[in-house]
Amino acid sequence: MIVRRLDEVAAVDWGNGLSRRFLVEADGMGYSMTDTTVRAGTTSPLEYRRHLEACYCISGTGEVVDADGTSHTIEPGTLYALDQHDAHFLIAGPDEDLRLVCVFTPALHGSERHSLDSSEFSHY
């Protein structure tokens, strides 16, 4: 059994926020689970070529915009899933950090970071 508390998990600064990676590849579960904070007022171009991801919002507001420009509001109680390795923009609202619980499959190694300034989209 694996039991971890938020205050025991190291935070990885991924560029526009922090990712607390509760489960990683070395845990042998086949998926990762993170508690991710996206800093208020930031826009993150993202695309996961090796991972599928589902995110559930627990606080804050924002939007996820797909590659064709369709915007979806994110607020507490909203889940979005990137089931096609979708390129997207994650935008946190201006007044409060966006907080998400995210699941990645296959599992993250644990130290991955986005490169938000090197190209249009940051790739894992």
PDB file of C-alpha atoms in Angstrom:
ATOM      1  CA  MET A   1       0.000   0.000   0.000  1.00  0.00           C
ATOM      2  CA  ILE A   2       1.196   3.496  -0.826  1.00  0.00           C
ATOM      3  CA  VAL A   3       0.164   6.329   1.482  1.00  0.00           C
ATOM      4  CA  ARG A   4       1.406   9.871   0.910  1.00  0.00           C
ATOM      5  CA  ARG A   5       0.381  13.266   2.219  1.00  0.00           C
ATOM      6  CA  LEU A   6       0.574  16.534   0.301  1.00  0.00           C
ATOM      7  CA  ASP A   7       3.163  17.952   2.721  1.00  0.00           C
ATOM      8  CA  GLU A   8       5.405  14.910   2.075  1.00  0.00           C
ATOM      9  CA  VAL A   9       5.478  15.176  -1.729  1.00  0.00           C
ATOM     10  CA  ALA A  10       8.107  17.337  -3.412  1.00  0.00           C
ATOM     11  CA  ALA A  11       6.803  20.013  -5.768  1.00  0.00           C
ATOM     12  CA  VAL A  12       8.167  20.122  -9.334  1.00  0.00           C
ATOM     13  CA  ASP A  13       8.081  23.610 -10.872  1.00  0.00           C
ATOM     14  CA  TRP A  14       6.889  22.923 -14.433  1.00  0.00           C
ATOM     15  CA  GLY A  15       7.053  26.514 -15.674  1.00  0.00           C
ATOM     16  CA  ASN A  16       3.683  28.110 -14.910  1.00  0.00           C
ATOM     17  CA  GLY A  17       2.952  26.262 -11.709  1.00  0.00           C
ATOM     18  CA  LEU A  18       3.784  23.396  -9.399  1.00  0.00           C
ATOM     19  CA  SER A  19       3.123  19.687  -9.793  1.00  0.00           C
ATOM     20  CA  ARG A  20       3.098  17.534  -6.677  1.00  0.00           C
ATOM     21  CA  ARG A  21       3.569  14.053  -8.045  1.00  0.00           C
ATOM     22  CA  PHE A  22       1.928  11.610  -5.660  1.00  0.00           C
ATOM     23  CA  LEU A  23       2.435   8.594  -7.929  1.00  0.00           C
ATOM     24  CA  VAL A  24       5.193   8.162 -10.520  1.00  0.00           C
ATOM     25  CA  GLU A  25       6.533   5.374 -12.721  1.00  0.00           C
ATOM     26  CA  ALA A  26       8.736   3.927  -9.952  1.00  0.00           C
ATOM     27  CA  ASP A  27       5.603   3.244  -7.874  1.00  0.00           C
ATOM     28  CA  GLY A  28       4.561   0.574 -10.403  1.00  0.00           C
ATOM     29  CA  MET A  29       0.911   1.620 -10.708  1.00  0.00           C
ATOM     30  CA  GLY A  30       1.013   2.239 -14.472  1.00  0.00           C
ATOM     31  CA  TYR A  31      -0.263   5.809 -14.093  1.00  0.00           C
ATOM     32  CA  SER A  32       0.681   9.006 -12.284  1.00  0.00           C
ATOM     33  CA  MET A  33      -1.459  11.150 -10.040  1.00  0.00           C
ATOM     34  CA  THR A  34      -0.576  14.767  -9.374  1.00  0.00           C
ATOM     35  CA  ASP A  35      -1.894  17.741  -7.449  1.00  0.00           C
ATOM     36  CA  THR A  36      -1.145  20.557  -9.882  1.00  0.00           C
ATOM     37  CA  THR A  37      -1.280  24.296  -9.294  1.00  0.00           C
ATOM     38  CA  VAL A  38      -1.402  26.606 -12.315  1.00  0.00           C
ATOM     39  CA  ARG A  39      -0.391  30.158 -11.425  1.00  0.00           C
ATOM     40  CA  ALA A  40      -3.105  32.800 -11.796  1.00  0.00           C
ATOM     41  CA  GLY A  41      -2.985  34.756 -15.047  1.00  0.00           C
ATOM     42  CA  THR A  42      -0.738  32.322 -16.927  1.00  0.00           C
ATOM     43  CA  THR A  43      -1.230  30.705 -20.332  1.00  0.00           C
ATOM     44  CA  SER A  44       0.516  27.389 -20.960  1.00  0.00           C
ATOM     45  CA  PRO A  45       0.810  25.832 -24.449  1.00  0.00           C
ATOM     46  CA  LEU A  46       0.885  22.073 -23.810  1.00  0.00           C
ATOM     47  CA  GLU A  47       0.839  18.786 -25.669  1.00  0.00           C
ATOM     48  CA  TYR A  48       1.520  15.323 -24.267  1.00  0.00           C
ATOM     49  CA  ARG A  49       2.824  13.076 -27.055  1.00  0.00           C
ATOM     50  CA  ARG A  50       3.605  10.139 -24.753  1.00  0.00           C
ATOM     51  CA  HIS A  51       0.844  10.479 -22.179  1.00  0.00           C
ATOM     52  CA  LEU A  52      -2.922  10.678 -21.968  1.00  0.00           C
ATOM     53  CA  GLU A  53      -4.134  12.978 -19.197  1.00  0.00           C
ATOM     54  CA  ALA A  54      -7.338  13.654 -17.273  1.00  0.00           C
ATOM     55  CA  CYS A  55      -7.654  16.710 -15.009  1.00  0.00           C
ATOM     56  CA  TYR A  56     -10.266  17.426 -12.358  1.00  0.00           C
ATOM     57  CA  CYS A  57     -10.560  20.990 -11.055  1.00  0.00           C
ATOM     58  CA  ILE A  58     -10.810  21.355  -7.283  1.00  0.00           C
ATOM     59  CA  SER A  59     -10.348  25.144  -7.024  1.00  0.00           C
ATOM     60  CA  GLY A  60      -9.881  28.267  -9.086  1.00  0.00           C
ATOM     61  CA  THR A  61     -11.155  28.945 -12.580  1.00  0.00           C
ATOM     62  CA  GLY A  62      -9.732  29.038 -16.066  1.00  0.00           C
ATOM     63  CA  GLU A  63     -10.131  27.539 -19.485  1.00  0.00           C
ATOM     64  CA  VAL A  64      -8.672  24.893 -21.735  1.00  0.00           C
ATOM     65  CA  VAL A  65      -8.501  25.824 -25.411  1.00  0.00           C
ATOM     66  CA  ASP A  66      -7.997  23.134 -28.034  1.00  0.00           C
ATOM     67  CA  ALA A  67      -5.872  23.509 -31.162  1.00  0.00           C
ATOM     68  CA  ASP A  68      -8.855  24.639 -33.268  1.00  0.00           C
ATOM     69  CA  GLY A  69      -9.626  27.458 -30.814  1.00  0.00           C
ATOM     70  CA  THR A  70     -12.606  25.948 -28.992  1.00  0.00           C
ATOM     71  CA  SER A  71     -12.584  27.136 -25.377  1.00  0.00           C
ATOM     72  CA  HIS A  72     -13.954  25.154 -22.435  1.00  0.00           C
ATOM     73  CA  THR A  73     -14.504  26.767 -19.041  1.00  0.00           C
ATOM     74  CA  ILE A  74     -12.796  25.119 -16.073  1.00  0.00           C
ATOM     75  CA  GLU A  75     -14.233  25.577 -12.585  1.00  0.00           C
ATOM     76  CA  PRO A  76     -14.459  23.375  -9.505  1.00  0.00           C
ATOM     77  CA  GLY A  77     -16.221  20.151 -10.419  1.00  0.00           C
ATOM     78  CA  THR A  78     -15.037  20.176 -14.081  1.00  0.00           C
ATOM     79  CA  LEU A  79     -13.040  17.330 -15.602  1.00  0.00           C
ATOM     80  CA  TYR A  80     -11.306  17.472 -18.963  1.00  0.00           C
ATOM     81  CA  ALA A  81      -9.472  14.592 -20.610  1.00  0.00           C
ATOM     82  CA  LEU A  82      -6.814  14.811 -23.302  1.00  0.00           C
ATOM     83  CA  ASP A  83      -7.641  11.480 -24.912  1.00  0.00           C
ATOM     84  CA  GLN A  84      -6.014  12.128 -28.303  1.00  0.00           C
ATOM     85  CA  HIS A  85      -2.669  13.613 -27.177  1.00  0.00           C
ATOM     86  CA  ASP A  86      -4.410  16.939 -27.831  1.00  0.00           C
ATOM     87  CA  ALA A  87      -2.390  20.118 -28.208  1.00  0.00           C
ATOM     88  CA  HIS A  88      -4.041  22.704 -25.961  1.00  0.00           C
ATOM     89  CA  PHE A  89      -3.645  25.923 -24.035  1.00  0.00           C
ATOM     90  CA  LEU A  90      -4.296  25.844 -20.307  1.00  0.00           C
ATOM     91  CA  ILE A  91      -5.252  29.302 -19.059  1.00  0.00           C
ATOM     92  CA  ALA A  92      -5.607  30.107 -15.366  1.00  0.00           C
ATOM     93  CA  GLY A  93      -8.002  32.877 -14.352  1.00  0.00           C
ATOM     94  CA  PRO A  94      -6.478  36.221 -13.371  1.00  0.00           C
ATOM     95  CA  ASP A  95      -7.388  36.289  -9.683  1.00  0.00           C
ATOM     96  CA  GLU A  96      -6.709  32.855  -8.228  1.00  0.00           C
ATOM     97  CA  ASP A  97      -4.449  29.889  -8.919  1.00  0.00           C
ATOM     98  CA  LEU A  98      -6.100  26.962 -10.692  1.00  0.00           C
ATOM     99  CA  ARG A  99      -5.750  23.673  -8.817  1.00  0.00           C
ATOM    100  CA  LEU A 100      -6.172  20.356 -10.581  1.00  0.00           C
ATOM    101  CA  VAL A 101      -5.880  16.692  -9.691  1.00  0.00           C
ATOM    102  CA  CYS A 102      -4.351  15.055 -12.783  1.00  0.00           C
ATOM    103  CA  VAL A 103      -3.879  11.458 -13.869  1.00  0.00           C
ATOM    104  CA  PHE A 104      -1.323  10.534 -16.564  1.00  0.00           C
ATOM    105  CA  THR A 105      -0.945   7.235 -18.371  1.00  0.00           C
ATOM    106  CA  PRO A 106       1.600   5.856 -18.884  1.00  0.00           C
ATOM    107  CA  ALA A 107       3.114   7.093 -15.660  1.00  0.00           C
ATOM    108  CA  LEU A 108       5.434  10.093 -15.529  1.00  0.00           C
ATOM    109  CA  HIS A 109       9.038   9.395 -14.551  1.00  0.00           C
ATOM    110  CA  GLY A 110       8.532  12.178 -12.020  1.00  0.00           C
ATOM    111  CA  SER A 111      11.029  14.879 -12.956  1.00  0.00           C
ATOM    112  CA  GLU A 112       9.515  16.023 -16.287  1.00  0.00           C
ATOM    113  CA  ARG A 113       9.199  19.769 -16.790  1.00  0.00           C
ATOM    114  CA  HIS A 114       7.614  21.775 -19.578  1.00  0.00           C
ATOM    115  CA  SER A 115       9.667  23.990 -21.840  1.00  0.00           C
ATOM    116  CA  LEU A 116       7.193  26.829 -22.249  1.00  0.00           C
ATOM    117  CA  ASP A 117       9.393  29.188 -24.273  1.00  0.00           C
ATOM    118  CA  SER A 118      11.116  26.916 -26.761  1.00  0.00           C
ATOM    119  CA  SER A 119       8.240  26.299 -29.176  1.00  0.00           C
ATOM    120  CA  GLU A 120       4.535  26.829 -29.645  1.00  0.00           C
ATOM    121  CA  PHE A 121       3.710  23.750 -27.541  1.00  0.00           C
ATOM    122  CA  SER A 122       5.597  22.116 -24.723  1.00  0.00           C
ATOM    123  CA  HIS A 123       5.901  18.355 -25.123  1.00  0.00           C
ATOM    124  CA  TYR A 124       6.237  15.579 -22.551  1.00  0.00           C
TER     125      TYR A 124
END
